[in-house]
Structures are given as structure tokens and as C-alpha cells.
Coordinates of C-alpha atoms and ligand atoms in Angstrom, one line a residue:
M844 CA -7.9 -22.6 -1.3
D845 CA -5.8 -21.3 1.1
L846 CA -3.4 -17.7 1.2
E847 CA -0.7 -19.7 1.9
T848 CA -1.5 -21.9 -1.0
Q849 CA -2.1 -19.0 -3.6
A850 CA -0.2 -16.9 -2.0
V851 CA 2.8 -19.4 -4.2
R852 CA 0.3 -21.3 -7.1
A853 CA -2.4 -18.6 -8.2
G854 CA -2.4 -17.4 -11.4
Q855 CA 0.6 -19.3 -12.9
V856 CA 0.1 -20.5 -16.4
R857 CA 3.0 -23.0 -17.6
S858 CA 4.9 -22.2 -21.4
Q859 CA 5.1 -25.4 -24.0
F860 CA 8.5 -25.4 -22.0
G861 CA 6.5 -26.3 -18.7
E862 CA 9.3 -24.4 -16.9
H863 CA 9.0 -24.5 -12.3
S864 CA 8.7 -21.6 -11.6
E865 CA 7.3 -18.7 -13.4
A866 CA 8.6 -17.7 -16.4
L867 CA 9.6 -13.6 -16.7
Y868 CA 8.4 -11.8 -20.8
L869 CA 10.4 -9.9 -22.1
T870 CA 9.1 -8.6 -24.9
S871 CA 7.4 -5.7 -25.3
S872 CA 4.7 -6.7 -28.5
F873 CA 3.4 -10.1 -29.9
V874 CA 3.7 -11.5 -33.5
F875 CA 0.5 -12.8 -35.1
D876 CA -0.1 -15.5 -37.3
N877 CA -1.7 -13.1 -40.1
A878 CA -3.0 -9.9 -41.1
A879 CA -6.7 -11.2 -39.8
Q880 CA -5.2 -12.5 -37.0
A881 CA -3.8 -8.9 -36.3
A882 CA -6.2 -6.8 -36.6
A883 CA -9.1 -9.6 -34.5
R884 CA -6.8 -9.1 -31.5
F885 CA -7.4 -4.8 -31.7
S886 CA -10.5 -4.7 -32.8
G887 CA -11.0 -7.3 -29.1
A888 CA -12.6 -9.9 -32.2
E889 CA -10.1 -12.4 -30.1
E890 CA -8.6 -12.6 -27.2
G891 CA -4.2 -12.6 -26.8
N892 CA -1.4 -10.3 -26.2
V893 CA -0.6 -7.7 -28.3
Y894 CA 1.7 -5.0 -26.2
S895 CA 2.1 -5.2 -23.0
R896 CA 0.7 -1.5 -22.7
F897 CA -2.1 -3.7 -22.6
T898 CA -1.0 -6.5 -21.1
N899 CA 1.7 -9.2 -20.7
P900 CA 1.6 -12.9 -19.9
T901 CA 4.2 -12.1 -16.2
V902 CA 1.9 -9.4 -15.5
T903 CA -0.7 -11.3 -16.0
M904 CA -0.1 -13.8 -14.4
L905 CA 0.4 -11.2 -10.9
Q906 CA -2.8 -9.9 -11.1
E907 CA -4.7 -12.6 -10.6
R908 CA -2.0 -14.3 -8.0
L909 CA -2.8 -10.4 -5.6
A910 CA -6.2 -10.2 -7.3
A911 CA -6.4 -14.5 -5.7
L912 CA -5.2 -12.9 -2.1
E913 CA -7.8 -9.9 -1.9
G914 CA -10.4 -12.2 -2.6
A915 CA -11.2 -10.4 -6.1
E916 CA -12.6 -10.6 -9.2
A917 CA -10.0 -9.0 -10.8
C918 CA -6.6 -6.3 -10.1
L919 CA -4.4 -4.4 -13.6
A920 CA -0.8 -3.3 -11.5
T921 CA 0.7 -0.5 -12.3
A922 CA 4.1 1.1 -12.6
S923 CA 3.9 2.3 -8.9
G924 CA 1.6 3.0 -5.6
M925 CA 1.3 6.1 -7.0
S926 CA 0.0 5.6 -10.6
A927 CA -2.2 3.2 -8.9
I928 CA -3.9 6.2 -6.9
L929 CA -3.9 8.2 -10.0
A930 CA -5.6 5.6 -12.2
T931 CA -8.3 4.8 -10.1
A932 CA -9.1 9.0 -9.6
M933 CA -8.5 9.2 -13.0
G934 CA -11.1 6.4 -14.2
T935 CA -13.6 7.3 -11.5
M936 CA -13.9 11.7 -11.2
K937 CA -14.2 14.7 -13.4
A938 CA -13.7 17.7 -12.6
G939 CA -16.4 19.1 -10.8
D940 CA -15.8 15.9 -8.5
H941 CA -15.4 15.8 -4.8
V942 CA -12.8 13.1 -2.9
L943 CA -12.6 13.0 0.5
C944 CA -9.5 11.7 2.1
S945 CA -8.4 11.3 5.2
A946 CA -6.0 13.2 6.8
S947 CA -3.2 10.8 7.7
V948 CA -2.3 9.5 4.4
F949 CA 0.7 9.3 2.4
G950 CA 2.6 12.6 1.7
A951 CA 2.3 12.3 -2.4
T952 CA -1.9 11.3 -1.6
V953 CA -1.5 14.7 -0.5
Q954 CA 0.1 15.6 -3.2
L955 CA -1.8 14.5 -6.1
F956 CA -5.2 15.0 -4.9
G957 CA -5.1 18.2 -3.3
N958 CA -2.5 19.8 -6.0
I959 CA -2.8 17.8 -9.0
L960 CA -5.6 16.7 -9.6
G961 CA -7.2 20.1 -8.2
N962 CA -5.5 21.0 -11.6
F963 CA -7.8 19.5 -13.1
G964 CA -11.3 20.7 -11.9
V965 CA -11.4 17.4 -8.6
Q966 CA -12.4 18.8 -5.5
S967 CA -10.7 17.4 -2.1
T968 CA -11.2 17.6 1.7
F969 CA -8.6 16.2 3.9
V970 CA -11.0 14.4 6.1
P971 CA -8.8 14.2 10.3
G972 CA -9.7 11.1 12.2
A973 CA -11.3 8.3 12.0
G974 CA -14.4 8.7 13.5
V975 CA -17.2 8.3 11.2
A976 CA -19.0 10.8 11.8
A977 CA -16.5 13.7 11.1
W978 CA -16.9 11.4 7.3
R979 CA -20.2 11.8 7.4
A980 CA -20.7 15.6 8.3
A981 CA -18.0 16.1 5.3
I982 CA -19.9 13.5 2.8
R983 CA -21.1 16.8 -0.6
P984 CA -23.7 14.8 -3.4
N985 CA -20.2 15.0 -5.5
T986 CA -18.3 12.9 -3.5
R987 CA -17.6 10.2 -5.4
L988 CA -14.4 8.8 -3.7
L989 CA -13.6 7.7 0.5
F990 CA -10.0 7.1 0.0
V991 CA -8.5 5.5 3.6
E992 CA -5.2 4.1 4.4
S993 CA -5.7 1.5 6.8
P994 CA -3.6 1.7 9.0
S995 CA -1.9 4.6 8.4
N996 CA 1.4 5.6 7.7
P997 CA 2.6 7.1 9.7
L998 CA 0.2 7.3 12.7
T999 CA -1.2 3.9 12.5
E1000 CA -4.7 4.9 12.3
V1001 CA -6.9 2.6 11.9
F1002 CA -10.0 2.9 9.7
D1003 CA -13.6 1.3 10.5
I1004 CA -13.6 -0.7 6.5
A1005 CA -17.0 -1.9 7.2
A1006 CA -19.2 1.5 8.1
L1007 CA -17.4 3.4 6.1
G1008 CA -17.9 1.6 2.9
A1009 CA -21.4 1.5 3.8
L1010 CA -21.6 5.7 4.3
A1011 CA -19.8 5.1 1.2
R1012 CA -22.6 3.3 -0.7
E1013 CA -25.5 5.0 1.0
H1014 CA -24.0 8.3 -0.7
N1015 CA -23.0 6.6 -4.4
A1016 CA -19.2 7.0 -4.1
L1017 CA -16.5 3.8 -3.8
L1018 CA -14.1 3.3 -0.5
V1019 CA -11.5 3.0 -1.3
V1020 CA -8.2 1.4 0.8
D1021 CA -4.6 1.1 0.6
N1022 CA -3.6 -1.7 2.0
C1023 CA 0.0 -1.1 1.7
F1024 CA 0.8 -1.6 5.5
C1025 CA -1.3 -4.6 6.5
S1026 CA -0.9 -6.0 3.0
P1027 CA -3.2 -9.6 1.4
A1028 CA -1.8 -11.4 4.0
L1029 CA -2.8 -9.4 6.8
Q1030 CA -6.1 -8.0 6.2
R1031 CA -8.6 -8.2 2.7
P1032 CA -10.8 -4.7 3.0
L1033 CA -13.2 -6.1 0.7
A1034 CA -15.1 -8.2 2.2
L1035 CA -14.8 -5.8 4.9
G1036 CA -16.9 -3.8 2.5
A1037 CA -14.3 -1.3 1.0
D1038 CA -14.9 -1.7 -2.8
V1039 CA -11.2 -1.5 -4.4
V1040 CA -8.2 -1.9 -3.2
V1041 CA -4.9 -0.5 -4.4
H1042 CA -1.2 -1.6 -3.1
S1043 CA 2.5 0.1 -3.1
A1044 CA 3.8 -3.3 -4.2
T1045 CA 6.9 -1.7 -4.2
K1046 CA 6.5 -1.9 0.0
Y1047 CA 4.9 -5.5 1.3
L1048 CA 4.8 -7.2 -1.7
D1049 CA 7.9 -7.5 -3.1
G1050 CA 9.1 -7.0 0.4
Q1051 CA 13.0 -6.9 -0.2
G1052 CA 13.2 -3.5 -1.5
R1053 CA 14.2 -3.7 -5.2
V1054 CA 11.0 -2.4 -7.3
L1055 CA 8.4 0.1 -7.8
G1056 CA 4.7 -1.4 -8.5
G1057 CA 1.8 -0.9 -8.0
A1058 CA -2.3 -2.7 -8.5
V1059 CA -5.3 -1.5 -8.1
V1060 CA -8.2 -4.2 -6.5
G1061 CA -11.6 -4.1 -7.3
S1062 CA -14.5 -6.3 -9.2
K1063 CA -14.3 -7.3 -13.2
K1064 CA -16.4 -4.6 -13.2
F1065 CA -14.9 -1.6 -12.0
I1066 CA -11.1 -2.8 -13.1
N1067 CA -13.0 -3.2 -17.0
E1068 CA -14.4 -0.6 -17.4
R1069 CA -12.9 2.0 -14.9
I1070 CA -9.0 1.4 -14.3
L1071 CA -8.8 -0.7 -17.9
P1072 CA -8.6 2.4 -20.3
F1073 CA -6.9 4.7 -18.6
L1074 CA -3.7 2.6 -17.6
R1075 CA -3.6 1.5 -21.2
T1076 CA -4.5 4.5 -23.2
A1077 CA -1.4 5.9 -20.5
G1078 CA 0.1 4.2 -20.0
P1079 CA 2.2 4.2 -16.5
T1080 CA 1.2 -0.7 -16.5
L1081 CA 3.8 -2.4 -14.7
S1082 CA 7.1 -4.0 -16.5
P1083 CA 7.1 -7.1 -17.1
F1084 CA 10.7 -7.6 -15.1
N1085 CA 9.2 -5.5 -11.9
A1086 CA 6.0 -8.0 -12.1
W1087 CA 8.3 -11.1 -11.9
I1088 CA 10.0 -9.7 -9.0
I1089 CA 6.9 -8.4 -7.5
L1090 CA 5.5 -11.7 -7.9
K1091 CA 7.8 -14.0 -7.0
G1092 CA 7.4 -11.8 -3.4
L1093 CA 4.1 -12.5 -3.8
E1094 CA 5.6 -16.5 -2.8
T1095 CA 6.6 -15.1 1.3
L1096 CA 4.1 -12.1 1.4
G1097 CA 2.5 -15.4 4.4
I1098 CA 5.5 -15.6 6.2
R1099 CA 7.3 -12.4 6.2
M1100 CA 4.1 -10.7 7.2
A1101 CA 3.9 -13.1 10.4
A1102 CA 7.1 -12.7 10.9
Q1103 CA 8.3 -9.8 10.6
S1104 CA 4.9 -8.0 13.0
A1105 CA 6.1 -10.7 16.0
R1106 CA 9.2 -8.7 15.5
A1107 CA 7.6 -5.5 15.8
R1108 CA 5.2 -6.0 18.3
E1109 CA 7.7 -6.4 20.7
V1110 CA 10.0 -3.9 19.6
A1111 CA 6.5 -1.7 20.8
I1112 CA 5.9 -3.8 24.0
W1113 CA 10.1 -2.2 24.6
L1114 CA 9.9 1.1 23.8
E1115 CA 6.6 1.8 25.4
T1116 CA 8.2 0.8 28.9
H1117 CA 11.6 3.4 27.6
P1118 CA 11.8 6.2 29.2
A1119 CA 12.8 8.6 26.0
I1120 CA 10.3 7.3 24.6
E1121 CA 6.9 9.9 24.4
R1122 CA 4.3 7.8 22.8
V1123 CA 3.9 4.4 20.8
F1124 CA 1.6 3.7 17.7
Y1125 CA 0.9 -0.1 16.9
P1126 CA -2.3 -1.1 16.5
G1127 CA -0.7 -4.5 17.4
I1128 CA -0.9 -3.6 21.7
D1129 CA -4.1 -2.2 23.9
S1130 CA -2.4 1.5 24.3
H1131 CA -3.5 1.5 20.5
P1132 CA -6.9 4.0 20.2
Q1133 CA -8.4 1.2 17.8
F1134 CA -7.2 -1.9 19.4
T1135 CA -10.2 -3.1 19.8
L1136 CA -11.1 -2.5 15.8
A1137 CA -7.6 -2.8 14.8
K1138 CA -8.2 -6.8 16.3
R1139 CA -11.7 -7.2 14.3
Q1140 CA -10.0 -6.3 10.7
Q1141 CA -6.5 -7.8 11.1
D1142 CA -5.2 -10.9 11.2
S1143 CA -1.8 -8.7 13.6
G1144 CA -0.6 -5.6 14.2
G1145 CA 0.9 -5.9 11.3
A1146 CA 5.7 -4.0 10.8
I1147 CA 5.2 -0.4 11.1
V1148 CA 5.7 1.3 14.3
S1149 CA 5.7 4.7 15.8
F1150 CA 7.2 6.5 18.1
I1151 CA 7.1 10.2 19.2
V1152 CA 10.7 10.7 21.1
K1153 CA 10.7 13.2 24.3
G1154 CA 12.4 16.3 22.7
G1155 CA 10.8 16.4 19.2
R1156 CA 13.4 16.9 15.6
E1157 CA 16.7 16.9 17.3
A1158 CA 15.8 14.1 20.2
A1159 CA 14.7 12.2 17.2
W1160 CA 17.5 12.8 14.4
R1161 CA 19.8 11.7 17.7
A1162 CA 18.4 8.5 17.5
I1163 CA 18.7 8.2 13.7
D1164 CA 22.2 8.9 14.0
A1165 CA 22.8 7.1 16.2
T1166 CA 22.4 3.8 15.2
K1167 CA 24.1 1.1 13.4
V1168 CA 22.2 -1.7 11.9
V1169 CA 18.9 -0.2 10.7
S1170 CA 19.1 1.7 7.6
I1171 CA 18.4 5.3 6.9
T1172 CA 15.7 5.4 4.2
A1173 CA 12.2 6.5 3.8
N1174 CA 10.8 3.8 2.3
L1175 CA 9.3 0.7 3.8
G1176 CA 7.4 -2.6 3.8
D1177 CA 11.6 -4.7 2.7
T1178 CA 12.6 -7.7 5.1
K1179 CA 15.7 -4.9 6.6
T1180 CA 14.4 -2.9 9.0
T1181 CA 14.3 1.0 8.0
I1182 CA 13.7 4.1 9.7
T1183 CA 12.9 7.0 8.5
H1184 CA 12.1 10.9 10.1
P1185 CA 8.5 11.4 8.7
A1186 CA 8.5 15.5 8.9
S1187 CA 11.5 16.2 7.3
T1188 CA 11.5 13.5 4.6
T1189 CA 7.9 11.8 3.1
H1190 CA 5.8 14.4 5.0
A1191 CA 8.6 17.1 4.5
R1192 CA 6.1 18.9 1.0
I1193 CA 3.1 19.2 3.1
S1194 CA 2.4 22.9 5.0
A1195 CA 3.3 22.6 9.0
E1196 CA -0.6 23.7 9.6
A1197 CA -1.3 20.0 7.3
R1198 CA 1.6 17.7 9.2
A1199 CA 0.1 19.0 12.4
A1200 CA -3.6 17.8 11.8
A1201 CA -2.1 15.2 10.3
G1202 CA -0.3 14.4 14.3
I1203 CA 3.4 13.7 12.5
E1204 CA 5.2 15.7 15.8
E1205 CA 9.3 16.4 15.4
G1206 CA 9.8 13.8 17.4
L1207 CA 7.9 11.1 15.8
L1208 CA 9.8 8.0 14.0
R1209 CA 8.7 5.3 12.3
V1210 CA 10.5 1.5 12.0
A1211 CA 9.1 -0.5 9.2
V1212 CA 10.3 -4.1 11.4
G1213 CA 12.1 -6.2 9.3
L1214 CA 13.9 -9.3 9.8
E1215 CA 16.5 -9.0 12.5
S1216 CA 16.8 -10.7 15.6
V1217 CA 14.5 -8.4 17.8
N1218 CA 17.7 -7.7 20.3
D1219 CA 19.7 -7.2 17.6
L1220 CA 17.4 -4.0 16.4
K1221 CA 16.2 -2.8 20.2
E1222 CA 20.1 -2.5 21.1
D1223 CA 20.9 -0.2 17.5
L1224 CA 17.5 1.4 18.6
A1225 CA 18.8 2.3 22.6
R1226 CA 21.7 3.5 21.5
G1227 CA 20.6 7.2 20.8
L1228 CA 17.2 7.2 23.1
V1229 CA 19.0 9.0 26.2
R1230 CA 16.3 9.7 28.9
Ligands
PLP821 C1 5.1 3.4 -0.4 C2 3.5 4.7 -0.7 C3 2.3 4.2 -1.4 C4 2.7 4.8 -2.6 O1 4.0 3.8 -3.6 P1 5.1 3.8 -4.6 O2 5.3 2.7 -5.3 O3 6.0 4.3 -4.0 O4 4.3 5.3 -5.8 C5 1.5 4.6 -1.1 N1 0.5 4.9 -0.6 C6 1.1 4.2 1.0 C7 0.9 3.7 2.4 C8 2.7 3.8 0.9 O5 3.4 3.4 1.7

């Protein structure tokens, strides 16, 4: 079936009541007919729900639907995007192993690999830029994971997923792609050559800024052997309520991504001509250094536009403070447009050197375009952009 159909249909299981909309199973545990069945469920001899840290029917429906959209065999939902990345790391690495991570990733991902997992003996290298040669040079015999966001947050750098996937396989490592910015509506990394997709469902999958969630998507073997044991034991599973919200969010994913991307492209084109703007980063216009690659991998440029305002932090903050429509918040992927100053918020905790290496300049702003009218958005952004 096509993606649009799967987004509204895949994974649904109806109860004996014949509900049309997916049911929300708010329950922590499940009852058994008798003691023997309880034993059989616990031993795994009989399939079925036991406890919502292991499985829950609403969460299962979401997992099936997202797996279908990503063209994957299996998916496990997690409490947040960061717990999806944590589960992937914990399921694939041990002390002494090495992760090669793009330098242009979400700030918390840098913290997780560099500091938190570093305390447990995991080594990490952050590779600047999207050039495959630099990745090849940084790979080690103990490298287990290659990790990228494509497009990356906030500079929308695009990575050659096929080339990095091949490099990972050559070295017996896995390529993990954080598909947050595109969502499966615009990009399916597994078909392009990635081994694993991680998601912050908090962003476009919910799409309306309501709940936190995440997911790990991949082969049945990988999910069952690597992710499931960690998740059901350590416990950062998704709540059924959040799963239900995200499940319903997926139904409008395709039309939201198309509409928000179209608006973002218009905003990017307009910003490029604005005299107060030094540079625009948007993969859907030909000024983007990886425009051709983005065109090959993505159905459109996505809904995030980043740009450097002339005049550094002062000018960037002035542009933020002059807005009346867009929301000043660090979230993205909402139907409401958001504006963020990465250097002082999402990327403030990483060192100034790491920030500079990742190209997070003081004048950089990130706008996650929502569903408001483009004219209102342009007018709102123009208010604080003085030439
Ligand atoms: C937000 C985000 C995350 C983390 O997701 P949470 O749901 O906030 O834990 C990871 N990667 C990217 C690209 C993000 O934007």
C-alpha cells in the first residue's frame, strides 16, 4: 500500500467492540485466565500482553504503523527521542567500543555519546562535515555505530546515506540515521542504505507539540535481539496515552509535511533576498551545498529553515523578540511555527569550540515552519530584521 494509506490504516487491531478509531489501552498490566496461562505468558511459550513495560496494544499499533511507513520489518517505541538513541547505543555497544557521530547533531545526542556513555567506557569521535572521506579516516577497528542526522539539526547538512551505509558495512558497523527532520513522509533511510532509523516522535510524528515519544526502527532481528532486551528491562518504553496521540498524529503526517515543506521553501527563498540575512540553510533550494544529494534522498526540503542574521547574537535575538506570531520555543515539528537561537539554547551546553566546529554561529536562527500562512510568517520575521 502507498504511504498515505498506511499512515491511516497500518497496524490497527480492533477489539470485540468494533471501534472505528484506534483504542487507547490505558492499563499497566493484563489479566490471565488462570495460573498456567500466566506462566506461559511469562515464559514466552504463549504470545500475549503481560505488562505495559513489555507490550501494550496501543503502543503495538503505533509500532506497526511506523514500521510500515519506514518500510521496515520492526519498530519499538520509546519514551522520547533521546531514549531511542540511548536504547540503540546500549543495545549495540559495550565498554571499549567506539561510535562515530556527526558533529552536527542534536545537542543532547552529543552529551549522551560524549559524556554519559563516555563514563561507561564507550569512545566517541565527532566528525565535522558530511564528506565521506573524513568518516572513513575516523573509523576504527572497534567502531560499532555511525550516527547521523540527515538533514542535521540545525544546519540542515545532508549526508550520503548510501555511501555511509556501505562504509559501515565494510567495517562491520551499523549506520544509524536520525530521521527526525524528514520523517518517513519525505525520506526512508532504510531503503537508501541505513541499518537503523531513530525518531524523536515528539517532533513531526505527533506533529502538534503534545507529547514526548521516540522510536527505533530496523530489521526484526536487530529490534528483537538488540533493542527489546534493553527496553523491557531498563524501562524507557512509551506510555499508551502518548502512543495513541502519536498514532493519530501519523494519520496527517503526509499532508502536514507537504504543506509545511512548501511554506518553508517559500520562506527560505524570501530570506535569501533579504538584506539583513547573511546566509540561508535549506536543502530544498539550489544554494544549499548538497541540493543534488537532498533531491535524491528526500521528497522535498523539509520544514526547517536555518539562517544567519548579520550582526551576531544581538541581531538574532532582536529578530526573535520582534515576532508576534511565531513561538519562541526550542521544540520543532509543530503545526505552530517556532523560532530558536541554537547557540544559547539547544546547543548551549556543548563547548564553544564544539559549537564553532559544528558551525553554530551566534547569528544563527532556526525556524521550524508550521501551518500558518506564509504571508503572516514573512511579515512576522521581517519585523525584527533590520538592514
Ligand atoms: C528533539 C530531537 C531529538 C530528541 O528527542 P526528544 O523526543 O526530545 O528526546 C533527537 N534528535 C533530533 C534531531 C531532535 O530534533
